[in-house]
Amino acid sequence: MTVQELKTAFVAAYGQEAEAVYFAPGRVNLIGEHTDYNGGSVFPCALSFGTYLLLRKNGGKTVKFRSLNQPEVIELGLEQLTTPLDKVWVNYPLGVFAQFVKRGVEIKEGFDILIWGDVPNGAGLSSSASLEVVTAFALNDQLKTGYNRTVLAQIGQKAEHEFAFVMCGIMDQFAAANGAKDSAIHLNCDTLQFELVPVKLKGVKILISNTHSPHKLDSGAYNQRVSECKKAVEQLNTVRPLKYLAELTEAEFKSIESAITDPVAHKRARHVVGEVQSTSDAVKALKANDLVLFGKLMNPSHVSLRDDYEVTGPELDCMAEEAWKIDGVIGSRMTGGGFGGCTVSLVKDEAIDTFIAKVGAAYEAKIGIKPEFYIAEIGDGACKL
Ligand code: GLA
């Protein structure tokens, strides 16, 4: 939908014009998976698709939430903004309102809100983070709270923890808040220092392949990975003081890995330590315009997520393995939380059509689901339109 169509939809829904329109993007992570909550670094890009939020102050004491993507309209009193509802989409924006209230911000007047997004749902491209961040960005502007983009990302992350019960890291919300056109964000998730690295891919495109797998990011399995990593840290602490797995080089890990007696925690830790190293190597490769090296790091990242972290599944594995067979594919791996969702591939321009035809057909034949492909356009972070 265009912004004009959204404005018209707002008038149709509320009988008055919207006072402001905001946008926050989804993201694709190039490399650095399941490293963020382990104090490691990540390398995502904001996408050109995302979530739009239109609003007006309504002069009353309720907040009305509508989404053109969802059937329910939810109206809540200003005193009801700090309690999650039972499993509805509105928990994402509501969770953000709650964070403002918890920070002592007074919300004196209600809002009429209309939301629409074009990030495919459940695809691992952070539709939820884009919804959280667009809400945080809008409230920050409306309530004149003056939080910087990093704080807005942290507000979104807390909303996800407390209202969606996924103990996620900061990557998705950070990318939605701080993304920049044609750049990837090299973010240190411990210090929150970041660098924007220009993505100038001559003759190569970033191709996103959506498995359309019915699995969603399963909060149970995700949270389990978070606690398995904590367990690995606890066991390593018997031989070396450590806050995060990402503090260890691969050599250091090898020298103390026997302290992790739990075999599952051990595999998880091995993935994280290797992925942190690969992320740093990949960033250097991109800066040096060495896409071949970048691609060479992507494939083992997928394998490690498959075998050690166990977050891929048949759909993502099939998509990546079929991609690896195509001439002109520089690298391909799952992106995001896993358990379904998307892969990200670097593909030479002349191989894009073959990729879509061959990988699409092989995937559909094996899995029985028609996949979808998008050429990623790297866009900016949250903004007022
Ligand atoms: C999800 C989470 C992120 C990150 C990724 C895996 O997208 O929201 O914080 O952990 O999974 O890299």
Coordinates of C-alpha atoms and ligand atoms in Angstrom, one line a residue:
M1 CA 0.0 0.0 0.0
T2 CA 1.1 3.6 -0.6
V3 CA 1.3 6.1 2.2
Q4 CA -1.6 7.9 0.6
E5 CA -3.7 4.7 0.7
L6 CA -2.8 4.3 4.3
K7 CA -3.9 7.8 5.1
T8 CA -7.2 7.2 3.3
A9 CA -7.6 3.9 5.3
F10 CA -6.9 5.9 8.5
V11 CA -9.8 8.3 7.7
A12 CA -12.1 5.4 6.9
A13 CA -11.2 3.8 10.2
Y14 CA -11.3 6.8 12.5
G15 CA -13.3 9.5 10.6
Q16 CA -10.4 12.0 11.0
E17 CA -7.0 12.5 9.4
A18 CA -3.8 11.0 10.8
E19 CA -1.5 13.6 12.4
A20 CA 1.7 11.7 11.7
V21 CA 3.0 8.7 9.8
Y22 CA 6.1 6.6 10.9
F23 CA 8.0 3.7 9.4
A24 CA 10.5 1.1 10.7
P25 CA 12.1 -1.6 8.6
G26 CA 12.5 -5.4 8.8
R27 CA 16.0 -6.7 8.6
V28 CA 18.1 -9.4 7.0
N29 CA 21.2 -10.7 8.9
L30 CA 24.1 -11.4 6.6
I31 CA 26.1 -13.3 9.2
G32 CA 26.4 -13.6 13.0
E33 CA 23.5 -15.8 14.0
H34 CA 22.5 -16.4 17.7
T35 CA 25.6 -14.4 18.7
D36 CA 23.7 -11.3 19.9
Y37 CA 22.6 -12.6 23.3
N38 CA 26.0 -14.1 23.7
G39 CA 27.8 -10.8 23.7
G40 CA 29.0 -11.3 20.1
S41 CA 28.7 -9.2 17.0
V42 CA 26.1 -9.4 14.2
F43 CA 26.0 -8.0 10.7
P44 CA 22.4 -7.2 9.7
C45 CA 20.9 -4.7 7.1
A46 CA 17.6 -2.9 7.3
L47 CA 15.3 -3.8 4.5
S48 CA 13.1 -1.5 2.4
F49 CA 10.0 -3.2 3.6
G50 CA 8.7 -2.7 7.1
T51 CA 5.9 -1.5 9.3
Y52 CA 4.0 1.8 9.0
L53 CA 2.2 3.4 11.9
L54 CA -0.3 6.3 11.5
L55 CA -1.8 8.0 14.5
R56 CA -3.6 10.9 15.9
K57 CA -4.1 12.1 19.5
N58 CA -7.8 11.4 20.2
G59 CA -8.3 13.7 23.2
G60 CA -9.7 10.7 25.2
K61 CA -8.5 8.2 27.7
T62 CA -8.1 5.2 25.5
V63 CA -5.7 3.9 22.9
K64 CA -7.2 2.2 19.8
F65 CA -5.0 -0.2 17.9
R66 CA -6.0 -1.4 14.5
S67 CA -3.9 -3.2 11.9
L68 CA -4.8 -3.6 8.3
N69 CA -3.0 -7.0 8.6
Q70 CA -5.2 -8.3 11.5
P71 CA -8.9 -8.7 12.1
E72 CA -9.1 -7.4 15.7
V73 CA -9.5 -3.8 16.8
I74 CA -8.4 -3.4 20.4
E75 CA -9.2 -0.4 22.6
L76 CA -7.5 -0.1 25.9
G77 CA -7.8 2.4 28.7
L78 CA -4.7 4.4 29.6
E79 CA -4.5 2.4 32.9
Q80 CA -4.4 -0.9 30.9
L81 CA -1.2 -0.3 29.0
T82 CA 1.1 -2.3 31.2
T83 CA -0.4 -5.8 31.1
P84 CA 0.0 -8.2 28.2
L85 CA -3.1 -9.5 26.5
D86 CA -3.6 -13.1 25.7
K87 CA -1.6 -14.0 22.5
V88 CA -2.6 -11.2 20.2
W89 CA -0.5 -9.1 17.8
V90 CA -1.2 -6.0 19.8
N91 CA 1.2 -7.2 22.5
Y92 CA 4.0 -5.9 20.3
P93 CA 2.9 -2.2 20.3
L94 CA 1.3 -2.5 23.7
G95 CA 4.6 -3.9 25.1
V96 CA 6.3 -0.7 23.9
F97 CA 3.7 1.5 25.5
A98 CA 4.3 -0.4 28.7
Q99 CA 8.0 0.3 28.6
F100 CA 7.4 4.1 28.3
V101 CA 5.1 3.9 31.3
K102 CA 7.6 1.8 33.2
R103 CA 10.2 4.5 32.5
G104 CA 8.0 7.0 34.3
V105 CA 6.6 8.7 31.1
E106 CA 3.1 10.0 31.7
I107 CA 0.7 9.2 28.9
K108 CA -2.1 11.7 29.5
E109 CA -4.1 11.4 26.3
G110 CA -5.2 8.5 24.1
F111 CA -4.3 7.8 20.5
D112 CA -6.0 6.3 17.5
I113 CA -3.5 4.1 15.8
L114 CA -3.5 2.3 12.4
I115 CA -0.7 -0.1 11.5
W116 CA 0.2 -1.8 8.3
G117 CA 3.3 -3.8 7.4
D118 CA 4.7 -5.6 4.3
V119 CA 7.3 -7.7 6.1
P120 CA 6.2 -11.3 5.5
N121 CA 5.0 -12.6 8.8
G122 CA 6.9 -15.5 10.4
A123 CA 9.7 -15.2 7.8
G124 CA 12.4 -14.4 10.2
L125 CA 12.8 -10.9 8.7
S126 CA 11.8 -9.2 12.0
S127 CA 8.2 -8.1 11.4
S128 CA 7.8 -8.0 15.1
A129 CA 10.9 -5.9 15.8
S130 CA 9.8 -3.4 13.1
L131 CA 6.4 -3.1 14.8
E132 CA 8.0 -2.6 18.2
V133 CA 10.5 0.0 16.9
V134 CA 8.0 1.9 14.8
T135 CA 5.8 2.2 17.9
A136 CA 8.8 3.3 20.1
F137 CA 9.8 5.8 17.5
A138 CA 6.3 7.2 17.2
L139 CA 5.8 7.5 21.0
N140 CA 9.2 9.1 21.4
D141 CA 8.2 11.7 18.9
Q142 CA 4.7 12.2 20.3
L143 CA 5.6 12.3 24.0
K144 CA 8.9 14.2 23.4
T145 CA 10.9 11.8 25.4
G146 CA 14.1 12.4 23.5
Y147 CA 15.4 8.8 23.7
N148 CA 18.1 8.0 21.2
R149 CA 17.8 5.2 18.6
T150 CA 19.7 2.7 20.7
V151 CA 17.4 3.3 23.7
L152 CA 14.4 2.9 21.3
A153 CA 15.9 -0.5 20.2
Q154 CA 16.3 -1.5 23.9
I155 CA 12.7 -0.5 24.6
G156 CA 11.6 -2.8 21.7
Q157 CA 13.7 -5.6 22.9
K158 CA 12.2 -5.4 26.4
A159 CA 8.7 -5.3 24.9
E160 CA 9.6 -8.6 23.2
H161 CA 10.8 -10.1 26.4
E162 CA 7.9 -9.0 28.6
F163 CA 5.0 -9.1 26.2
A164 CA 6.0 -11.8 23.7
F165 CA 8.1 -13.9 26.1
V166 CA 10.9 -14.3 23.6
M167 CA 14.2 -13.6 25.4
C168 CA 15.7 -12.2 22.2
G169 CA 19.0 -10.3 21.7
I170 CA 19.1 -6.8 20.5
M171 CA 19.9 -7.4 16.8
D172 CA 16.5 -7.0 15.2
Q173 CA 15.4 -3.9 17.1
F174 CA 18.8 -2.3 16.7
A175 CA 18.7 -2.9 12.9
A176 CA 15.2 -1.5 12.7
A177 CA 16.3 1.6 14.6
N178 CA 19.7 2.2 13.2
G179 CA 19.7 0.8 9.7
A180 CA 21.1 2.9 6.9
K181 CA 20.6 2.8 3.2
D182 CA 23.1 0.5 1.4
S183 CA 25.0 -0.3 4.5
A184 CA 25.2 -3.3 6.9
I185 CA 25.5 -2.7 10.6
H186 CA 28.4 -4.3 12.3
L187 CA 27.1 -4.2 15.9
N188 CA 28.9 -5.3 19.0
C189 CA 26.0 -6.6 21.0
D190 CA 27.9 -6.2 24.3
T191 CA 28.9 -2.6 24.1
L192 CA 26.3 -1.6 21.5
Q193 CA 29.0 0.2 19.5
F194 CA 28.4 -0.1 15.8
E195 CA 29.9 0.7 12.5
L196 CA 28.0 1.1 9.2
V197 CA 29.8 -0.8 6.5
P198 CA 28.8 0.2 2.9
V199 CA 27.5 -2.8 0.9
K200 CA 28.7 -2.2 -2.6
L201 CA 28.1 -5.4 -4.4
K202 CA 29.2 -5.1 -8.0
G203 CA 27.4 -7.6 -10.1
V204 CA 26.0 -9.4 -7.1
K205 CA 22.7 -9.3 -5.3
I206 CA 21.5 -10.2 -1.8
L207 CA 18.7 -12.7 -2.5
I208 CA 16.2 -13.7 0.3
S209 CA 14.5 -17.1 -0.1
N210 CA 11.4 -17.5 2.0
T211 CA 10.7 -21.2 2.8
H212 CA 7.1 -20.3 3.7
S213 CA 7.6 -23.1 6.2
P214 CA 4.7 -23.1 8.7
H215 CA 7.1 -23.2 11.6
K216 CA 7.3 -19.8 13.4
L217 CA 10.1 -18.6 15.5
D218 CA 9.3 -20.9 18.4
S219 CA 9.8 -19.0 21.6
G220 CA 10.2 -22.3 23.5
A221 CA 13.1 -23.5 21.3
Y222 CA 14.6 -20.0 21.1
N223 CA 14.6 -19.5 24.9
Q224 CA 16.0 -23.0 25.3
R225 CA 19.0 -22.0 23.2
V226 CA 19.5 -18.9 25.4
S227 CA 19.5 -21.0 28.5
E228 CA 21.8 -23.7 27.0
C229 CA 24.3 -20.9 26.3
K230 CA 24.0 -19.7 29.9
K231 CA 24.7 -23.2 31.1
A232 CA 27.8 -23.4 29.0
V233 CA 29.0 -20.1 30.5
E234 CA 28.3 -21.3 34.0
Q235 CA 30.3 -24.5 33.4
L236 CA 33.2 -22.6 31.8
N237 CA 33.2 -20.3 34.8
T238 CA 34.5 -23.2 36.9
V239 CA 37.8 -22.8 35.0
R240 CA 37.7 -19.2 33.8
P241 CA 35.8 -16.1 34.7
L242 CA 33.5 -15.2 31.8
K243 CA 30.3 -13.3 31.2
Y244 CA 29.6 -14.2 27.6
L245 CA 30.7 -17.0 25.2
A246 CA 31.7 -14.4 22.7
E247 CA 34.7 -13.4 24.9
L248 CA 36.5 -16.6 23.9
T249 CA 38.6 -17.0 20.8
E250 CA 38.4 -20.4 19.1
A251 CA 41.8 -21.4 20.5
E252 CA 40.8 -20.3 24.1
F253 CA 37.5 -22.2 23.7
K254 CA 39.4 -25.4 22.7
S255 CA 41.7 -25.1 25.7
I256 CA 38.8 -25.1 28.2
E257 CA 35.8 -26.7 26.3
S258 CA 36.1 -29.9 28.4
A259 CA 34.7 -27.9 31.3
I260 CA 31.3 -28.0 29.6
T261 CA 30.1 -31.4 30.6
D262 CA 26.6 -31.0 29.1
P263 CA 27.0 -32.2 25.5
V264 CA 24.2 -30.1 24.2
A265 CA 25.5 -26.9 25.9
H266 CA 28.9 -27.8 24.4
K267 CA 27.6 -27.9 20.9
R268 CA 25.8 -24.6 21.3
A269 CA 28.9 -22.9 22.7
R270 CA 31.0 -24.3 19.8
H271 CA 28.6 -22.7 17.3
V272 CA 28.7 -19.3 19.0
V273 CA 32.5 -19.1 19.3
G274 CA 33.0 -20.1 15.7
E275 CA 30.2 -17.8 14.4
V276 CA 31.7 -14.8 16.3
Q277 CA 35.0 -15.4 14.5
S278 CA 33.3 -15.9 11.1
T279 CA 31.4 -12.6 11.6
S280 CA 34.5 -10.7 12.2
D281 CA 36.2 -12.3 9.2
A282 CA 33.2 -11.6 7.0
V283 CA 33.1 -8.0 8.0
K284 CA 36.8 -7.7 7.0
A285 CA 36.1 -9.5 3.8
L286 CA 33.3 -7.1 2.8
K287 CA 35.4 -4.1 3.6
A288 CA 38.2 -5.5 1.4
N289 CA 35.6 -6.2 -1.3
D290 CA 36.4 -9.9 -1.1
L291 CA 33.0 -11.3 -1.7
V292 CA 34.3 -14.8 -2.4
L293 CA 35.7 -15.0 1.1
F294 CA 32.5 -13.6 2.5
G295 CA 30.5 -16.3 0.7
K296 CA 32.9 -19.0 1.9
L297 CA 32.1 -18.0 5.5
M298 CA 28.3 -18.1 4.9
N299 CA 28.0 -21.8 4.0
P300 CA 29.8 -23.1 7.1
S301 CA 27.7 -20.7 9.2
H302 CA 24.6 -22.6 8.0
V303 CA 26.2 -25.9 8.7
S304 CA 27.0 -24.9 12.2
L305 CA 23.5 -23.6 12.8
R306 CA 22.2 -27.0 11.4
D307 CA 24.5 -29.4 13.3
D308 CA 25.6 -27.6 16.4
Y309 CA 22.9 -25.1 17.1
E310 CA 20.1 -27.2 15.6
V311 CA 17.8 -24.3 14.5
T312 CA 17.5 -25.0 10.8
G313 CA 15.1 -27.9 9.9
P314 CA 14.4 -29.6 6.6
E315 CA 13.0 -26.5 4.8
L316 CA 16.0 -24.2 5.5
D317 CA 18.4 -27.0 4.9
C318 CA 16.9 -27.8 1.5
M319 CA 16.8 -24.2 0.5
A320 CA 20.5 -23.7 1.4
E321 CA 21.7 -27.0 -0.1
E322 CA 19.9 -26.3 -3.4
A323 CA 21.4 -22.8 -3.5
W324 CA 24.9 -24.2 -3.0
K325 CA 24.5 -26.3 -6.2
I326 CA 23.9 -23.2 -8.4
D327 CA 26.8 -21.7 -10.3
G328 CA 27.1 -18.0 -9.4
V329 CA 26.0 -18.5 -5.8
I330 CA 28.7 -17.0 -3.7
G331 CA 27.3 -18.1 -0.4
S332 CA 24.0 -19.1 1.2
R333 CA 22.7 -19.6 4.8
M334 CA 19.7 -19.3 7.0
T335 CA 19.1 -15.9 8.5
G336 CA 17.3 -14.9 11.7
G337 CA 16.2 -17.1 14.5
G338 CA 15.6 -20.2 12.4
F339 CA 13.0 -23.0 12.7
G340 CA 11.7 -22.0 9.2
G341 CA 11.8 -18.5 7.8
C342 CA 14.4 -17.4 5.2
T343 CA 17.8 -18.0 3.8
V344 CA 20.0 -15.2 2.6
S345 CA 22.3 -15.7 -0.5
L346 CA 24.8 -13.7 -2.4
V347 CA 24.1 -14.4 -6.0
K348 CA 25.8 -13.1 -9.2
D349 CA 23.4 -11.0 -11.3
E350 CA 23.5 -13.4 -14.2
A351 CA 22.6 -16.4 -11.9
I352 CA 19.5 -14.8 -10.3
D353 CA 16.9 -16.2 -12.7
T354 CA 18.5 -19.7 -12.7
F355 CA 18.6 -19.6 -8.9
I356 CA 14.9 -18.7 -8.6
A357 CA 13.9 -21.3 -11.2
K358 CA 16.0 -24.2 -10.0
V359 CA 16.1 -23.7 -6.3
G360 CA 12.4 -22.9 -6.4
A361 CA 11.5 -26.1 -8.3
A362 CA 13.8 -28.3 -6.2
Y363 CA 12.5 -26.9 -3.0
E364 CA 8.9 -27.2 -4.0
A365 CA 9.4 -30.8 -5.2
K366 CA 11.0 -31.9 -2.0
I367 CA 9.1 -29.9 0.6
G368 CA 5.8 -29.4 -1.1
I369 CA 5.6 -25.7 -0.4
K370 CA 6.0 -22.9 -3.0
P371 CA 8.8 -20.6 -1.9
E372 CA 9.1 -16.9 -2.5
F373 CA 12.2 -14.9 -3.5
Y374 CA 13.0 -11.2 -2.9
I375 CA 16.0 -9.2 -4.0
A376 CA 17.0 -7.3 -0.9
E377 CA 17.1 -3.5 -1.0
I378 CA 18.9 -2.1 2.0
G379 CA 17.0 0.8 3.4
D380 CA 17.1 3.2 6.3
G381 CA 16.1 2.8 9.9
A382 CA 13.0 4.1 11.6
C383 CA 11.7 7.5 10.5
K384 CA 8.8 9.9 10.4
L385 CA 7.4 10.2 6.9
Ligands
GLA1 C1 16.0 -13.7 16.4 C2 16.2 -12.8 17.6 C3 17.6 -12.1 17.5 C4 18.7 -13.0 17.2 C5 18.3 -13.9 16.0 C6 19.4 -15.0 15.8 O1 15.8 -12.9 15.3 O2 15.2 -11.8 17.8 O3 17.8 -11.3 18.7 O4 19.0 -13.8 18.3 O5 17.1 -14.6 16.2 O6 20.6 -14.5 15.4

